Amino acid sequence: MTSKLSLPASLAFLFFISLGLSAYSQNSNTISGKVIDEEMDAPLEFATVSAINTEDPSDVKGKVTDVNGKFSLNVPDGTYTIRVEFISYETKEFNNREINSNVDLGNISLGMGDNELDEVFVRAETTQVDVRLDKKIYNIGKDLTTAGGSVSDALNNVPSVSVDVEGGISLRGNENVRILINGKPSAMAGFGSTDVLAQLPADAIERVEVITSPSARYDAEGTAGILNIILRKEETLGFNGSVRLNAGYPDNAGISVNVNYRTDKFNIFNTSGFRYFDAPGNMLNDTEYFSRMNEDGEIVDPTFERVREERDVERLNRGYNTNLGMEYFLTERSSLTGSIFYRYGEDEDLTRNESTRFNNGSLVQETLRREMEEENDNSWQFSLNYENNFNDEGHKLTADFQYESDKESQIANINEDILLNEVPADPDNPEETDPFIQNEEVFENQTQNEYLIQTDYVLPFGEGSQFEAGYRGNFENEVTDYELYLEDQATGDMQISDRFSSIFDYTENVNSLYSQYGTKLGQFSFLLGLRLENTQLKGKIDSRLTDEEISEAFDFDVDTNFDNNYLGLFPTVNLVYELADQEAQDEGREENITIGYNRRINRPRGWFINPFPSRSSRTSIFQGNPNLTPAYSNAFDLGYLKRWGEVTLTSSVYYQLETDAFERIQRSTGQETPGDNIEIIRTIPINLNKNERMGGELGFLYNPADWLRLNGSFNYFQFESEGEFEGTDYGVKNTSWFARFSSKVTLPAKIEWQTNAFYRGPSEEVQGNTDGLLSINLAFSKDILNDNATVSVNVSDLLNSRKRNSMTTTEFFNRESEFQWRERQINLSFIYRFNQQKRQQQRGEDDMEGDEGGF
């Protein structure tokens, strides 16, 4: 099916922002240059460049080099000593240089200091945090517990972030989080979900940006905030790379290869991987049914007073992904990068659902349901990026185009056998003792096409000020073709079910413009922004049922052809006050307070809107709600960071008010399964009036000794929901918390031992409660082959306790549930690095500029 997607006329906007190119003026002298490694001929990032006034040595101006080793330092007229330093390298000085105009020092080569070893290998051993105006940046470091693991595993070790037993990602306990890859939505983040993050290797991550108070530069989607996953990019000249092998139990085998070839003119890179794994899981539902009143006002007793379902799932997954790209340097300041990402996956899931049914405390019926599901996922993405850095001060223009196509097909065969039946025969049909349970076949095909057009313009001016503006257009179309076939009792033929079969064509188009202004005044910095977004949510349902039959079958009015538009303004305010003076910051002693405000939107996804239900069993269905409207939130955040010596402390308190918040509720459909007459329960998303959330978090990083490194975090939150649906009040007040702790110990023989522990406290839900959850991961590793290779072993969920236990209470039933998405796993990993730069650059904690000129 061809999508009809209109692209906006953004050229006019590009012309508008280009008028600002002449607005930049330099009011002081600029000292610029590039610092490189003398031996490797590679740029040195985070080298320190200082300009010391010879007449007043206390007058010191300083900057650090960027990822290309470049720096630019503004000084007034005078005589200066210019000092270039980098840890473990020799220091170079340019003494008594008279500066009364711009000076370009060219390439400055630093060699290893005379008192240093010939080989120095410094790696980030633990997660490090850096606070910016609109985000916290966590450099993942050498995390042993995720070796051989996935991106999802790594995210579960990031403060403020938690990944539940189903792979769902939440930020500060809120699931409405936006996932970006390298600053943009990506096919790497999965087809309508985060499933693919469980397939990408964890060591592909360079850092994770936790953006709880996003600036206007970012899409307003996601009321909880944004997680921006930055993948590694090799900057070393020449050919280099790594190979990783994984094996584990339950079945887990994989190989990933990362290669890179870089010259002065271009950079070619490729990451490819294959993974085969079994992720066995299980679930238990124990449901007690109550008598209810039918439409005629009569009390109706349930056919079974209690139904207990035990489900075991075997998931055999095979997945391949590759990312091939090339960055071409058009000039010294501009480049063009193109890349193609491809992913193919095959899943074979076997689900066994044993159902036992009771009356008066006695077992009266037992069935075994088998579901064999095959799924193929075929996705690819093409990306093109243009970047032009007009100068070293951060004056730049970027433009991006991205297209992705996803195709997913699913076939399921379902049959159910009666193992025991002591239910009395129907008096009207005494010869029929066993109920007839239909065999089922499911055919589902999903296609998705998405275009992204984005441009961003950054203009620094004056001393420490910056203006930004940009446009983003997202155009997405998704078609879901779902067919359910049921066995005819008389003929045994499979016949299509009109009630459950449909084609749902869903389109989401978002156009947005933004601008923001930031400046630094002494120890105070602020960033003010405004974003304008227009959202179009359009859907068409093609069904064998009429509109009246659909509304009657689903108990509420359903619009089968809707086209909704929403226009919104999204202001952002971010403030930072540096409590530590410049001298303390230069010495690594940092202390600041941050304040943030932002307005966000949460748009309902296609599967939340599609009214034709999907079924996890014959008695439990999920049904979308096409009447859902977007939710909006206003959030405030107050943060504090202090870094001294080997200790870093981060803390924050936050408040969020969300209107029309989404909530999933369970309801009785008033219908029963054919043959055995079990009441069918439906889960449906609704809009609540509001959701008020507040909380606080505390985190620390502590390295008391070379052999011991510790970090941990604690997050406490409370939310209160208000709202009703069809006369039922679904208001609830909930208090919960989660905490994590990690320790890393260096043992004799250079063996490293790491332990990660995570605990999520119990919580109250709209229709019940969820118990607390504990998970512990353990890992050991050792570098071998002259530190060119590493072997590691880790155990995920050491106690096999990562299970969600919950109780659901409604007017018609009570349900106890236990769910474990993936059982305990043991992994062995081996990685070999070739031609990689052994003299790694230590990432300093005193980055004075930061991304995009410090904003």
Short mmCIF file of N, CA, C and O in Angstrom, two decimals, residues 42 111 167 222 229 264 271 278 494 506 532 538 562 590 722 760 841:
data_model
loop_
_atom_site.label_atom_id
_atom_site.label_comp_id
_atom_site.label_asym_id
_atom_site.label_seq_id
_atom_site.Cartn_x
_atom_site.Cartn_y
_atom_site.Cartn_z
N ALA A 42 46.66 11.73 15.72
CA ALA A 42 45.22 11.71 15.95
C ALA A 42 44.85 12.87 16.87
O ALA A 42 45.66 13.30 17.71
N GLY A 111 53.69 14.96 22.67
CA GLY A 111 54.21 13.60 22.83
C GLY A 111 54.06 13.15 24.26
O GLY A 111 53.73 13.94 25.16
N GLY A 167 10.62 -5.59 29.19
CA GLY A 167 11.47 -4.76 28.34
C GLY A 167 11.00 -3.34 28.21
O GLY A 167 11.62 -2.54 27.50
N GLY A 222 6.67 12.58 24.66
CA GLY A 222 7.16 11.88 25.83
C GLY A 222 7.06 12.72 27.08
O GLY A 222 7.93 13.55 27.35
N ILE A 229 20.24 7.83 23.15
CA ILE A 229 21.32 6.84 23.18
C ILE A 229 22.33 7.21 22.09
O ILE A 229 22.01 7.21 20.91
N ASP A 264 42.12 11.35 6.31
CA ASP A 264 41.87 12.79 6.45
C ASP A 264 40.67 13.24 5.63
O ASP A 264 40.10 14.31 5.88
N THR A 271 29.10 -1.77 11.50
CA THR A 271 28.84 -2.62 12.65
C THR A 271 27.82 -3.66 12.23
O THR A 271 26.73 -3.32 11.75
N ASP A 278 17.43 -18.03 23.16
CA ASP A 278 16.16 -18.51 23.69
C ASP A 278 15.89 -17.72 24.97
O ASP A 278 16.75 -17.64 25.84
N MET A 494 -11.83 -23.82 8.63
CA MET A 494 -11.43 -22.58 9.27
C MET A 494 -12.10 -21.42 8.55
O MET A 494 -11.96 -21.27 7.33
N TYR A 506 -3.16 3.79 9.73
CA TYR A 506 -2.95 4.86 10.70
C TYR A 506 -1.81 5.76 10.25
O TYR A 506 -0.74 5.29 9.85
N LEU A 532 6.80 25.05 18.45
CA LEU A 532 5.44 24.99 17.91
C LEU A 532 5.28 23.69 17.16
O LEU A 532 6.08 23.40 16.26
N LYS A 538 -4.49 10.42 12.00
CA LYS A 538 -5.52 10.06 11.04
C LYS A 538 -5.60 8.54 10.95
O LYS A 538 -4.57 7.85 10.86
N PHE A 562 -11.24 8.70 11.11
CA PHE A 562 -11.04 9.94 11.86
C PHE A 562 -9.81 10.68 11.35
O PHE A 562 -8.89 10.09 10.79
N GLU A 590 33.30 20.77 41.47
CA GLU A 590 32.16 21.37 40.78
C GLU A 590 30.94 21.33 41.68
O GLU A 590 30.71 20.36 42.40
N GLU A 722 -6.75 11.07 38.81
CA GLU A 722 -8.17 11.35 38.96
C GLU A 722 -8.86 11.13 37.62
O GLU A 722 -8.34 11.52 36.58
N ARG A 760 12.86 -2.52 43.04
CA ARG A 760 11.72 -1.63 42.83
C ARG A 760 10.69 -1.92 43.91
O ARG A 760 10.27 -3.07 44.09
N GLN A 841 42.09 8.46 25.32
CA GLN A 841 42.03 9.78 25.92
C GLN A 841 41.07 9.76 27.08
O GLN A 841 39.91 9.42 26.93
#
